[in-house]
PDB file of C-alpha atoms in Angstrom:
ATOM      1  CA  MET A   1       0.000   0.000   0.000  1.00 92.00           C
ATOM      2  CA  ARG A   2       1.367   3.404  -0.964  1.00 97.00           C
ATOM      3  CA  TYR A   3       0.473   6.591   0.899  1.00 98.00           C
ATOM      4  CA  VAL A   4       1.393  10.098  -0.138  1.00 98.00           C
ATOM      5  CA  VAL A   5       1.598  12.556   2.730  1.00 98.00           C
ATOM      6  CA  LEU A   6       1.266  16.093   1.442  1.00 98.00           C
ATOM      7  CA  ASP A   7       1.044  19.743   2.304  1.00 98.00           C
ATOM      8  CA  ILE A   8       0.363  22.870   0.285  1.00 98.00           C
ATOM      9  CA  GLU A   9       0.928  26.589   0.727  1.00 98.00           C
ATOM     10  CA  THR A  10      -1.506  28.978  -0.935  1.00 98.00           C
ATOM     11  CA  THR A  11      -2.131  32.622  -1.750  1.00 98.00           C
ATOM     12  CA  GLY A  12      -5.058  32.541   0.687  1.00 96.00           C
ATOM     13  CA  LEU A  13      -7.706  30.362   2.243  1.00 95.00           C
ATOM     14  CA  ASP A  14     -10.663  30.748  -0.120  1.00 96.00           C
ATOM     15  CA  LEU A  15     -10.971  29.108  -3.515  1.00 96.00           C
ATOM     16  CA  ARG A  16     -13.999  31.299  -4.276  1.00 95.00           C
ATOM     17  CA  LYS A  17     -11.734  34.354  -4.065  1.00 96.00           C
ATOM     18  CA  GLY A  18      -9.348  32.872  -6.618  1.00 96.00           C
ATOM     19  CA  HIS A  19      -6.651  31.751  -4.198  1.00 97.00           C
ATOM     20  CA  ARG A  20      -4.147  29.295  -5.639  1.00 98.00           C
ATOM     21  CA  ILE A  21      -1.504  26.781  -4.619  1.00 98.00           C
ATOM     22  CA  ILE A  22       2.021  28.227  -4.671  1.00 98.00           C
ATOM     23  CA  GLU A  23       3.934  25.384  -3.038  1.00 98.00           C
ATOM     24  CA  LEU A  24       3.419  21.636  -2.924  1.00 98.00           C
ATOM     25  CA  GLY A  25       5.401  19.151  -0.875  1.00 98.00           C
ATOM     26  CA  ALA A  26       4.807  15.433  -0.496  1.00 98.00           C
ATOM     27  CA  VAL A  27       6.469  12.267   0.685  1.00 98.00           C
ATOM     28  CA  ALA A  28       5.613   8.752  -0.459  1.00 98.00           C
ATOM     29  CA  VAL A  29       5.368   6.169   2.322  1.00 98.00           C
ATOM     30  CA  GLU A  30       5.473   2.421   1.844  1.00 97.00           C
ATOM     31  CA  GLU A  31       5.860  -0.111   4.652  1.00 95.00           C
ATOM     32  CA  LYS A  32       6.403   2.585   7.321  1.00 93.00           C
ATOM     33  CA  THR A  33       9.232   4.218   5.377  1.00 96.00           C
ATOM     34  CA  ILE A  34       9.486   7.397   3.337  1.00 96.00           C
ATOM     35  CA  ILE A  35      10.684   6.184  -0.042  1.00 98.00           C
ATOM     36  CA  ASP A  36      10.399   9.282  -2.223  1.00 98.00           C
ATOM     37  CA  HIS A  37       9.478  12.951  -2.175  1.00 98.00           C
ATOM     38  CA  PHE A  38       7.992  15.613  -4.431  1.00 98.00           C
ATOM     39  CA  ALA A  39       8.445  19.347  -3.903  1.00 98.00           C
ATOM     40  CA  SER A  40       7.897  22.421  -5.996  1.00 98.00           C
ATOM     41  CA  LEU A  41       7.165  26.078  -5.770  1.00 98.00           C
ATOM     42  CA  ILE A  42       4.464  26.967  -8.294  1.00 98.00           C
ATOM     43  CA  ASN A  43       4.031  30.251 -10.119  1.00 98.00           C
ATOM     44  CA  PRO A  44       0.316  30.787 -10.798  1.00 97.00           C
ATOM     45  CA  ASN A  45       1.010  34.352 -12.026  1.00 96.00           C
ATOM     46  CA  LYS A  46      -0.946  35.735  -9.105  1.00 95.00           C
ATOM     47  CA  LYS A  47       0.222  38.139  -6.430  1.00 95.00           C
ATOM     48  CA  ILE A  48       0.635  36.742  -2.919  1.00 97.00           C
ATOM     49  CA  PRO A  49      -1.228  38.881  -0.370  1.00 95.00           C
ATOM     50  CA  ARG A  50       0.841  40.202   2.558  1.00 95.00           C
ATOM     51  CA  ASN A  51      -1.201  38.279   5.135  1.00 95.00           C
ATOM     52  CA  ALA A  52      -0.382  34.989   3.346  1.00 95.00           C
ATOM     53  CA  GLN A  53       3.305  35.943   3.017  1.00 95.00           C
ATOM     54  CA  LYS A  54       3.451  36.512   6.776  1.00 94.00           C
ATOM     55  CA  ILE A  55       2.458  32.883   7.353  1.00 92.00           C
ATOM     56  CA  HIS A  56       4.619  30.966   4.871  1.00 94.00           C
ATOM     57  CA  HIS A  57       7.223  33.629   3.979  1.00 94.00           C
ATOM     58  CA  ILE A  58       6.906  32.861   0.272  1.00 97.00           C
ATOM     59  CA  THR A  59       7.213  36.057  -1.741  1.00 96.00           C
ATOM     60  CA  ASP A  60       6.293  36.996  -5.295  1.00 97.00           C
ATOM     61  CA  GLU A  61      10.012  37.215  -6.070  1.00 97.00           C
ATOM     62  CA  MET A  62      10.534  33.613  -4.944  1.00 97.00           C
ATOM     63  CA  LEU A  63       8.005  32.453  -7.541  1.00 98.00           C
ATOM     64  CA  THR A  64       9.707  34.237 -10.437  1.00 97.00           C
ATOM     65  CA  GLY A  65      11.060  31.600 -12.801  1.00 98.00           C
ATOM     66  CA  GLN A  66       9.321  28.742 -10.971  1.00 98.00           C
ATOM     67  CA  PRO A  67       7.242  26.207 -12.916  1.00 98.00           C
ATOM     68  CA  CYS A  68       3.609  26.983 -13.712  1.00 98.00           C
ATOM     69  CA  PRO A  69       0.670  24.798 -12.588  1.00 98.00           C
ATOM     70  CA  GLU A  70       0.521  23.180 -16.048  1.00 98.00           C
ATOM     71  CA  GLU A  71       4.030  21.808 -15.460  1.00 98.00           C
ATOM     72  CA  VAL A  72       3.710  20.771 -11.817  1.00 98.00           C
ATOM     73  CA  PHE A  73       0.307  19.123 -11.417  1.00 98.00           C
ATOM     74  CA  PRO A  74       0.588  16.503 -14.196  1.00 98.00           C
ATOM     75  CA  LYS A  75       3.908  15.403 -12.637  1.00 98.00           C
ATOM     76  CA  PHE A  76       2.267  15.320  -9.213  1.00 98.00           C
ATOM     77  CA  GLN A  77      -0.587  13.248 -10.620  1.00 98.00           C
ATOM     78  CA  ASP A  78       1.999  10.654 -11.684  1.00 98.00           C
ATOM     79  CA  PHE A  79       3.619  10.792  -8.233  1.00 98.00           C
ATOM     80  CA  ILE A  80       0.349  10.063  -6.392  1.00 98.00           C
ATOM     81  CA  LYS A  81      -0.927   7.396  -8.786  1.00 95.00           C
ATOM     82  CA  TYR A  82      -2.717   4.598  -6.865  1.00 93.00           C
ATOM     83  CA  SER A  83      -1.992   6.219  -3.487  1.00 98.00           C
ATOM     84  CA  THR A  84      -4.068   7.134  -0.483  1.00 98.00           C
ATOM     85  CA  LEU A  85      -3.420  10.773   0.411  1.00 98.00           C
ATOM     86  CA  VAL A  86      -2.656  11.926   3.962  1.00 98.00           C
ATOM     87  CA  ALA A  87      -2.720  15.553   5.134  1.00 98.00           C
ATOM     88  CA  HIS A  88      -3.318  17.676   8.210  1.00 98.00           C
ATOM     89  CA  ASN A  89      -6.682  19.315   7.501  1.00 98.00           C
ATOM     90  CA  ALA A  90      -6.982  17.135   4.412  1.00 98.00           C
ATOM     91  CA  PRO A  91     -10.323  18.580   3.202  1.00 98.00           C
ATOM     92  CA  PHE A  92      -8.600  21.958   2.718  1.00 98.00           C
ATOM     93  CA  ASP A  93      -5.570  20.585   0.857  1.00 98.00           C
ATOM     94  CA  VAL A  94      -7.616  18.162  -1.234  1.00 98.00           C
ATOM     95  CA  ALA A  95     -10.120  20.886  -2.216  1.00 98.00           C
ATOM     96  CA  PHE A  96      -7.294  23.098  -3.482  1.00 98.00           C
ATOM     97  CA  LEU A  97      -5.682  20.179  -5.313  1.00 98.00           C
ATOM     98  CA  ARG A  98      -8.983  19.180  -6.907  1.00 98.00           C
ATOM     99  CA  HIS A  99      -9.479  22.767  -8.043  1.00 98.00           C
ATOM    100  CA  GLU A 100      -6.018  22.892  -9.636  1.00 98.00           C
ATOM    101  CA  PHE A 101      -6.470  19.446 -11.211  1.00 98.00           C
ATOM    102  CA  HIS A 102      -9.915  20.415 -12.557  1.00 98.00           C
ATOM    103  CA  ARG A 103      -8.455  23.536 -14.197  1.00 97.00           C
ATOM    104  CA  LEU A 104      -6.120  21.210 -16.131  1.00 98.00           C
ATOM    105  CA  HIS A 105      -8.794  18.585 -16.894  1.00 98.00           C
ATOM    106  CA  LEU A 106      -7.119  16.079 -14.562  1.00 98.00           C
ATOM    107  CA  ASP A 107      -8.906  13.810 -12.099  1.00 95.00           C
ATOM    108  CA  LEU A 108      -8.253  13.588  -8.382  1.00 97.00           C
ATOM    109  CA  ASN A 109     -10.422  10.906  -6.825  1.00 96.00           C
ATOM    110  CA  HIS A 110      -7.974   9.502  -4.305  1.00 98.00           C
ATOM    111  CA  PRO A 111      -9.113   8.450  -0.847  1.00 98.00           C
ATOM    112  CA  TYR A 112      -7.564  10.501   1.923  1.00 98.00           C
ATOM    113  CA  ILE A 113      -6.791  10.439   5.636  1.00 98.00           C
ATOM    114  CA  CYS A 114      -6.913  13.584   7.777  1.00 98.00           C
ATOM    115  CA  THR A 115      -4.400  13.739  10.627  1.00 98.00           C
ATOM    116  CA  LEU A 116      -6.209  16.761  12.072  1.00 98.00           C
ATOM    117  CA  ASP A 117      -9.339  14.635  12.559  1.00 98.00           C
ATOM    118  CA  LEU A 118      -7.279  11.728  13.890  1.00 98.00           C
ATOM    119  CA  SER A 119      -5.482  13.973  16.389  1.00 98.00           C
ATOM    120  CA  ARG A 120      -8.752  15.494  17.625  1.00 98.00           C
ATOM    121  CA  ARG A 121     -10.097  11.999  18.341  1.00 97.00           C
ATOM    122  CA  ARG A 122      -6.885  10.614  19.849  1.00 97.00           C
ATOM    123  CA  PHE A 123      -5.830  13.684  21.846  1.00 97.00           C
ATOM    124  CA  PRO A 124      -9.011  15.565  22.797  1.00 98.00           C
ATOM    125  CA  ASP A 125      -7.329  17.381  25.691  1.00 97.00           C
ATOM    126  CA  LEU A 126      -4.702  19.210  23.629  1.00 97.00           C
ATOM    127  CA  SER A 127      -5.017  22.993  23.768  1.00 97.00           C
ATOM    128  CA  ASN A 128      -5.306  22.984  19.955  1.00 98.00           C
ATOM    129  CA  HIS A 129      -4.628  20.559  17.153  1.00 98.00           C
ATOM    130  CA  LYS A 130      -2.274  22.603  15.006  1.00 96.00           C
ATOM    131  CA  LEU A 131       0.377  20.579  13.263  1.00 95.00           C
ATOM    132  CA  SER A 132       3.170  21.902  15.485  1.00 92.00           C
ATOM    133  CA  THR A 133       1.168  21.243  18.673  1.00 94.00           C
ATOM    134  CA  VAL A 134       0.441  17.634  17.745  1.00 96.00           C
ATOM    135  CA  TYR A 135       4.073  17.112  16.731  1.00 94.00           C
ATOM    136  CA  ARG A 136       5.349  18.475  20.071  1.00 93.00           C
ATOM    137  CA  HIS A 137       2.842  16.290  21.939  1.00 95.00           C
ATOM    138  CA  LEU A 138       4.022  13.129  20.190  1.00 96.00           C
ATOM    139  CA  PHE A 139       7.727  13.918  20.022  1.00 94.00           C
ATOM    140  CA  ARG A 140       8.515  15.871  23.195  1.00 91.00           C
ATOM    141  CA  ASP A 141      12.096  14.646  23.358  1.00 85.00           C
ATOM    142  CA  ARG A 142      12.845  15.076  19.662  1.00 82.00           C
ATOM    143  CA  PRO A 143      14.020  18.484  18.437  1.00 73.00           C
ATOM    144  CA  ASN A 144      11.801  20.000  15.776  1.00 71.00           C
ATOM    145  CA  ILE A 145      14.015  20.235  12.701  1.00 72.00           C
ATOM    146  CA  PHE A 146      11.204  21.266  10.379  1.00 75.00           C
ATOM    147  CA  GLN A 147      10.566  24.728   8.961  1.00 75.00           C
ATOM    148  CA  ALA A 148       6.898  25.400   9.683  1.00 77.00           C
ATOM    149  CA  HIS A 149       4.658  26.483   6.818  1.00 81.00           C
ATOM    150  CA  ARG A 150       6.909  25.204   4.081  1.00 93.00           C
ATOM    151  CA  ALA A 151       5.232  22.406   2.225  1.00 97.00           C
ATOM    152  CA  LEU A 152       7.860  19.653   2.161  1.00 96.00           C
ATOM    153  CA  ASP A 153       8.849  20.095   5.806  1.00 94.00           C
ATOM    154  CA  ASP A 154       5.195  20.166   6.847  1.00 95.00           C
ATOM    155  CA  ALA A 155       4.571  17.003   4.799  1.00 97.00           C
ATOM    156  CA  ARG A 156       7.459  15.294   6.610  1.00 96.00           C
ATOM    157  CA  MET A 157       6.040  16.419   9.949  1.00 95.00           C
ATOM    158  CA  VAL A 158       2.579  15.108   9.006  1.00 97.00           C
ATOM    159  CA  ALA A 159       4.158  11.799   7.987  1.00 97.00           C
ATOM    160  CA  ALA A 160       5.865  11.456  11.385  1.00 96.00           C
ATOM    161  CA  ILE A 161       2.602  12.272  13.186  1.00 97.00           C
ATOM    162  CA  TRP A 162       0.540   9.905  11.067  1.00 98.00           C
ATOM    163  CA  LEU A 163       2.982   7.030  11.405  1.00 97.00           C
ATOM    164  CA  ALA A 164       3.125   7.549  15.186  1.00 96.00           C
ATOM    165  CA  MET A 165      -0.670   7.738  15.571  1.00 95.00           C
ATOM    166  CA  GLU A 166      -1.177   4.665  13.419  1.00 90.00           C
ATOM    167  CA  GLY A 167       1.536   2.750  15.248  1.00 80.00           C
ATOM    168  CA  LYS A 168       3.424   2.228  12.028  1.00 62.00           C
TER     169      LYS A 168
END
């Protein structure tokens, strides 16, 4: 069984306002081990609002010369072929991915697992269920080596959380 644990960064939180994916990071997991990764900045030719930049620190300048959605998403479709997707707040990430895939006449019908939902059920007494909070709860003694709000590092963090919660 192949799982692809993913994370995205966007220009905002609302598809209806035209927000787009600007970074995609993913790791492929088979038999409890990360076997491959996929990462790309994406230039949708859309300005990144300041409030979004404050969260992920991705600037318009960083997207200059980066591949466009038409280059990235077909490659990502090949990467996730026959996989179950895993993400923290998966409905959000999957909705954005479906939107981008639909724009390119690609299908995204993969089943998915949401580590946010899993963490809420498993750890109801946490003060919140943000990715960093759940990671610190599970890995108190392990230093956090991940850069928050960058897609590949967040995907790696989600993978560690998911594998720990599933006892894998």
